[in-house]
Coordinates of C-alpha atoms in Angstrom, one line a residue:
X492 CA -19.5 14.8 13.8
X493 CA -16.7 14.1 16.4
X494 CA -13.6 13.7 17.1
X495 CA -12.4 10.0 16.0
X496 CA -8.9 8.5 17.5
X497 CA -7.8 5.1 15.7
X498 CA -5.0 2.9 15.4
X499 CA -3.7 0.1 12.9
X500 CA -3.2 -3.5 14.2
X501 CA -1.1 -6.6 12.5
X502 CA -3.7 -8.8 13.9
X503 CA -7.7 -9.6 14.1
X504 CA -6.8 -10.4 18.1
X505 CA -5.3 -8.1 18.9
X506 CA -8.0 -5.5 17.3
X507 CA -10.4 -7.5 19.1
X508 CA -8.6 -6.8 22.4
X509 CA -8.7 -3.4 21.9
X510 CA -12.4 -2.9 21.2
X511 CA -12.6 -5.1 24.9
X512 CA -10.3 -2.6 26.4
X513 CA -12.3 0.4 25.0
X514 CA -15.5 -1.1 26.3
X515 CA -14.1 -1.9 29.8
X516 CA -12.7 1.9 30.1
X517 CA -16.0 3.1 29.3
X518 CA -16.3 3.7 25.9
X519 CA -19.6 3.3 24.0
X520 CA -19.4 -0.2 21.9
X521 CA -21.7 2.0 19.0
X522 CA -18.7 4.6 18.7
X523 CA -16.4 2.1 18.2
X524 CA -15.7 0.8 14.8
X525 CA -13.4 -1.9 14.0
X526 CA -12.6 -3.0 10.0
X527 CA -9.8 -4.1 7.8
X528 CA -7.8 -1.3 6.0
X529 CA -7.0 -3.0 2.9
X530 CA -3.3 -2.2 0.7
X531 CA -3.5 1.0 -1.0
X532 CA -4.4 0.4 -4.8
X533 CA -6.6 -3.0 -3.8
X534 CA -9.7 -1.8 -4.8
X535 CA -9.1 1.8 -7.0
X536 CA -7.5 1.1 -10.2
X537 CA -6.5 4.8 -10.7
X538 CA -4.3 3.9 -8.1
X539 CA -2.7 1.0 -9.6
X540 CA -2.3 3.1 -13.0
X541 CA -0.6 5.5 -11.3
X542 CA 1.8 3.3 -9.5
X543 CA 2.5 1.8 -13.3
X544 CA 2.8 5.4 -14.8
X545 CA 5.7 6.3 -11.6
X546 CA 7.9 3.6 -12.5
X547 CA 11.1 5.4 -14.2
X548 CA 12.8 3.6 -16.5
X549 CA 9.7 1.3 -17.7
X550 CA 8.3 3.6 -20.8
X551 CA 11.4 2.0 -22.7
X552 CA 10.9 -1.9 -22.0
X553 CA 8.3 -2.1 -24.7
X554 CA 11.0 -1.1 -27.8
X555 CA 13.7 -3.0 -26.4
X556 CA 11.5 -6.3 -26.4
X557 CA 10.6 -6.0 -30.0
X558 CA 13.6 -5.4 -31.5
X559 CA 15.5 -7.9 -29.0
X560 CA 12.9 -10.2 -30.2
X561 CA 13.7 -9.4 -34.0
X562 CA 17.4 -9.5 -33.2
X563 CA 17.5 -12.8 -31.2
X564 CA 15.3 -14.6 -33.8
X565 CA 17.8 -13.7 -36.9
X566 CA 20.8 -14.5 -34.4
X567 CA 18.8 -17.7 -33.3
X568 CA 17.6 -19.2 -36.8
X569 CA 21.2 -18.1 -38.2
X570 CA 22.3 -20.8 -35.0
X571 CA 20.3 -23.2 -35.8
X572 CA 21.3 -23.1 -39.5
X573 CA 24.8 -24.0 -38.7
X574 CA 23.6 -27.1 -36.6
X575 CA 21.0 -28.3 -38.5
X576 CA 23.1 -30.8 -40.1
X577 CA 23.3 -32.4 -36.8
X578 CA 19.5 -32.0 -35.4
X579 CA 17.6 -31.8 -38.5
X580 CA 15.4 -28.8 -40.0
X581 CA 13.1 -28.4 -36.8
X582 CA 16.6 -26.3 -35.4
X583 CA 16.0 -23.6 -37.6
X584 CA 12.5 -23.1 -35.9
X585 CA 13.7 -24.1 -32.6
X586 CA 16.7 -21.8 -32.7
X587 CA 14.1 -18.7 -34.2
X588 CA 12.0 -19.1 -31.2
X589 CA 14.6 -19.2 -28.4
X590 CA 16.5 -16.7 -29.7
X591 CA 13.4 -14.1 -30.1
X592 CA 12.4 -15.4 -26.9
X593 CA 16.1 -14.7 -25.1
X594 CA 16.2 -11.6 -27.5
X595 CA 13.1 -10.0 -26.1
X596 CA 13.8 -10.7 -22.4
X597 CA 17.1 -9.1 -23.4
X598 CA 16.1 -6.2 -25.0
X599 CA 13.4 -5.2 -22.4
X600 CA 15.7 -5.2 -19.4
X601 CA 18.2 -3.4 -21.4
X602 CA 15.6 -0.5 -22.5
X603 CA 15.1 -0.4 -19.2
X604 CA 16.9 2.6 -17.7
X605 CA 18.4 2.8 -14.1
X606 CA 17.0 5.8 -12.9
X607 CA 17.8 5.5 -9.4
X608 CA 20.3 9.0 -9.5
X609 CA 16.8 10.5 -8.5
X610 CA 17.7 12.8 -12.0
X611 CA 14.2 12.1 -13.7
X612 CA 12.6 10.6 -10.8
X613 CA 10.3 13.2 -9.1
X614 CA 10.7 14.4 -5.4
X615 CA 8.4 12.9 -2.9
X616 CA 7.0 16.1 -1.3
X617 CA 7.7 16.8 2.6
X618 CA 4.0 16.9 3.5
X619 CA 2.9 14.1 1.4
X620 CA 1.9 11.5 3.4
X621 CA 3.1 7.9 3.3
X622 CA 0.7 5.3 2.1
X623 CA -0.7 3.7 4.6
X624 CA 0.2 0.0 5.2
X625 CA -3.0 -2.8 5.2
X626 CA -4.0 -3.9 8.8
X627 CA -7.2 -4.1 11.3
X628 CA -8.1 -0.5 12.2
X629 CA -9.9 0.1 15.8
X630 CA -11.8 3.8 15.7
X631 CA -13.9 4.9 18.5
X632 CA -15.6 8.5 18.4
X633 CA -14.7 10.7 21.4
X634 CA -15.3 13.6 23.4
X635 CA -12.6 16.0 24.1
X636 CA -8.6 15.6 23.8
X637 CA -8.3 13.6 27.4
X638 CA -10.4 10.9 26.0
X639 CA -8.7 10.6 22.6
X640 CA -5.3 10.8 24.5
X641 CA -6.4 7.7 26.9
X642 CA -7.9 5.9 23.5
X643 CA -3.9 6.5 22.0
X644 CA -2.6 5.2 25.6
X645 CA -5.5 1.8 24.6
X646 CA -4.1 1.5 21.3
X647 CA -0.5 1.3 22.4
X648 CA -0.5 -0.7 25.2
X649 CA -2.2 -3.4 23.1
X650 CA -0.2 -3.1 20.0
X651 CA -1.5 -0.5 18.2
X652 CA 0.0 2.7 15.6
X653 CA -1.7 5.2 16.2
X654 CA -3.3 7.4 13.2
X655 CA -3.4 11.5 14.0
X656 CA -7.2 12.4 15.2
X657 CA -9.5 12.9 12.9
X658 CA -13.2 14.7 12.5
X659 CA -15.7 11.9 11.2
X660 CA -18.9 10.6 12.7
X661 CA -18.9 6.7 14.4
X662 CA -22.2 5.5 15.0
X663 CA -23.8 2.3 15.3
X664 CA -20.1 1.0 15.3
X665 CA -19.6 1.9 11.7
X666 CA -17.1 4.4 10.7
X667 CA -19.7 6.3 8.5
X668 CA -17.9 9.0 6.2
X669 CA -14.5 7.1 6.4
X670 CA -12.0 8.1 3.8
X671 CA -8.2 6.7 3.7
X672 CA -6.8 10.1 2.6
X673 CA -7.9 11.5 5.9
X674 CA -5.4 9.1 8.0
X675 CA -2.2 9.9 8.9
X676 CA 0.1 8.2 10.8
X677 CA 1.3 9.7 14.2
X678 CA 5.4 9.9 13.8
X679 CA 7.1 7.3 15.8
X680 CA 8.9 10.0 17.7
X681 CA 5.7 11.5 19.1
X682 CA 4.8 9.8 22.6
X683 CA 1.3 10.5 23.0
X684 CA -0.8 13.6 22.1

């Protein structure tokens, strides 16, 4: 176990460049790991039910479709009835459809309630910390706060968002006991370590 400094990248080059630069200031090209972070949720669907579960408002949309639906296709047929001297029978059916159709999309947005106030939204905690966002991530194990601070200076110079330092063990150029909940990104305030 060591002492692992990283950084996220927008681009496979400019990852690539990094490693180079790494290498160049004498880091070891086996402590040096470079991978994709992929979007949080893209593989764990826990996630994903969770992000469906947080969305305020939703829990309604399911009534209001139905009886939309129900509503439009009695206000629909009842339409159609009127012109059906003018189209034919097939408006009665027509008319049913589009109106439960209409009816449903109607009655789904409106059971949908705007809970933006924040009233029954919950509070994002202080010291939660904010997904991270999808890119290449360059890690190289380190000795010592000097090293990890001139890794930082690497990462920046060529692009790079730095994550906070983190214990893990690089070897081989894998990232062996990576874990995503262990990354955090260093605020944009902070110039360096």
């Amino acid at each position: 176990m060591g002492t692992i400094a990283s950084a996220r990248f927008d681009g496979q080059a400019a990852a690539a460049q990094t490693v180079t630069a790494l290498v160049e200031a004498g880091y070891p090209r086996d402590r040096i790991s470079t991978f994709y972070l992929t979007p949080p949720g893209a593989h764990d669907p826990a996630v994903e039910d969770e992000v469906i579960a947080d969305s305020p408002g939703a829990e309604e949309a399911g009534g209001g479709s139905a009886s939309g639906a129900g509503i439009g296709a009695v206000v629909g047929a009842a339409a159609a009835v009127a012109a059906t001297p003018l189209i034919g029978p097939l408006a009665i059916v027509a008319g049913a459809g589009i109106g439960a159709y209409t009816g449903s999309l109607y009655g789904a947005l409106g059971g949908m309630e705007n809970k933006s106030d924040g009233a029954d939204v919950p509070m994002k905690v202080d010291d939660e910390p904010a997904p991270l966002r999808s890119g290449m991530v360059v890690a190289v194990m380190v000795d010592g706060e000097a090293a990890a601070s001139r890794a930082d200076a690497l990462f920046q110079s060529n692009g790079g968002t730095p994550f906070s330092p983190t214990n893990g063990m690089v070897s081989g150029g894998e990232w062996r006991d990576f874990d995503p909940k262990r990354l955090a990104q260093v605020p944009q305030t902070e110039s360096g370590r």
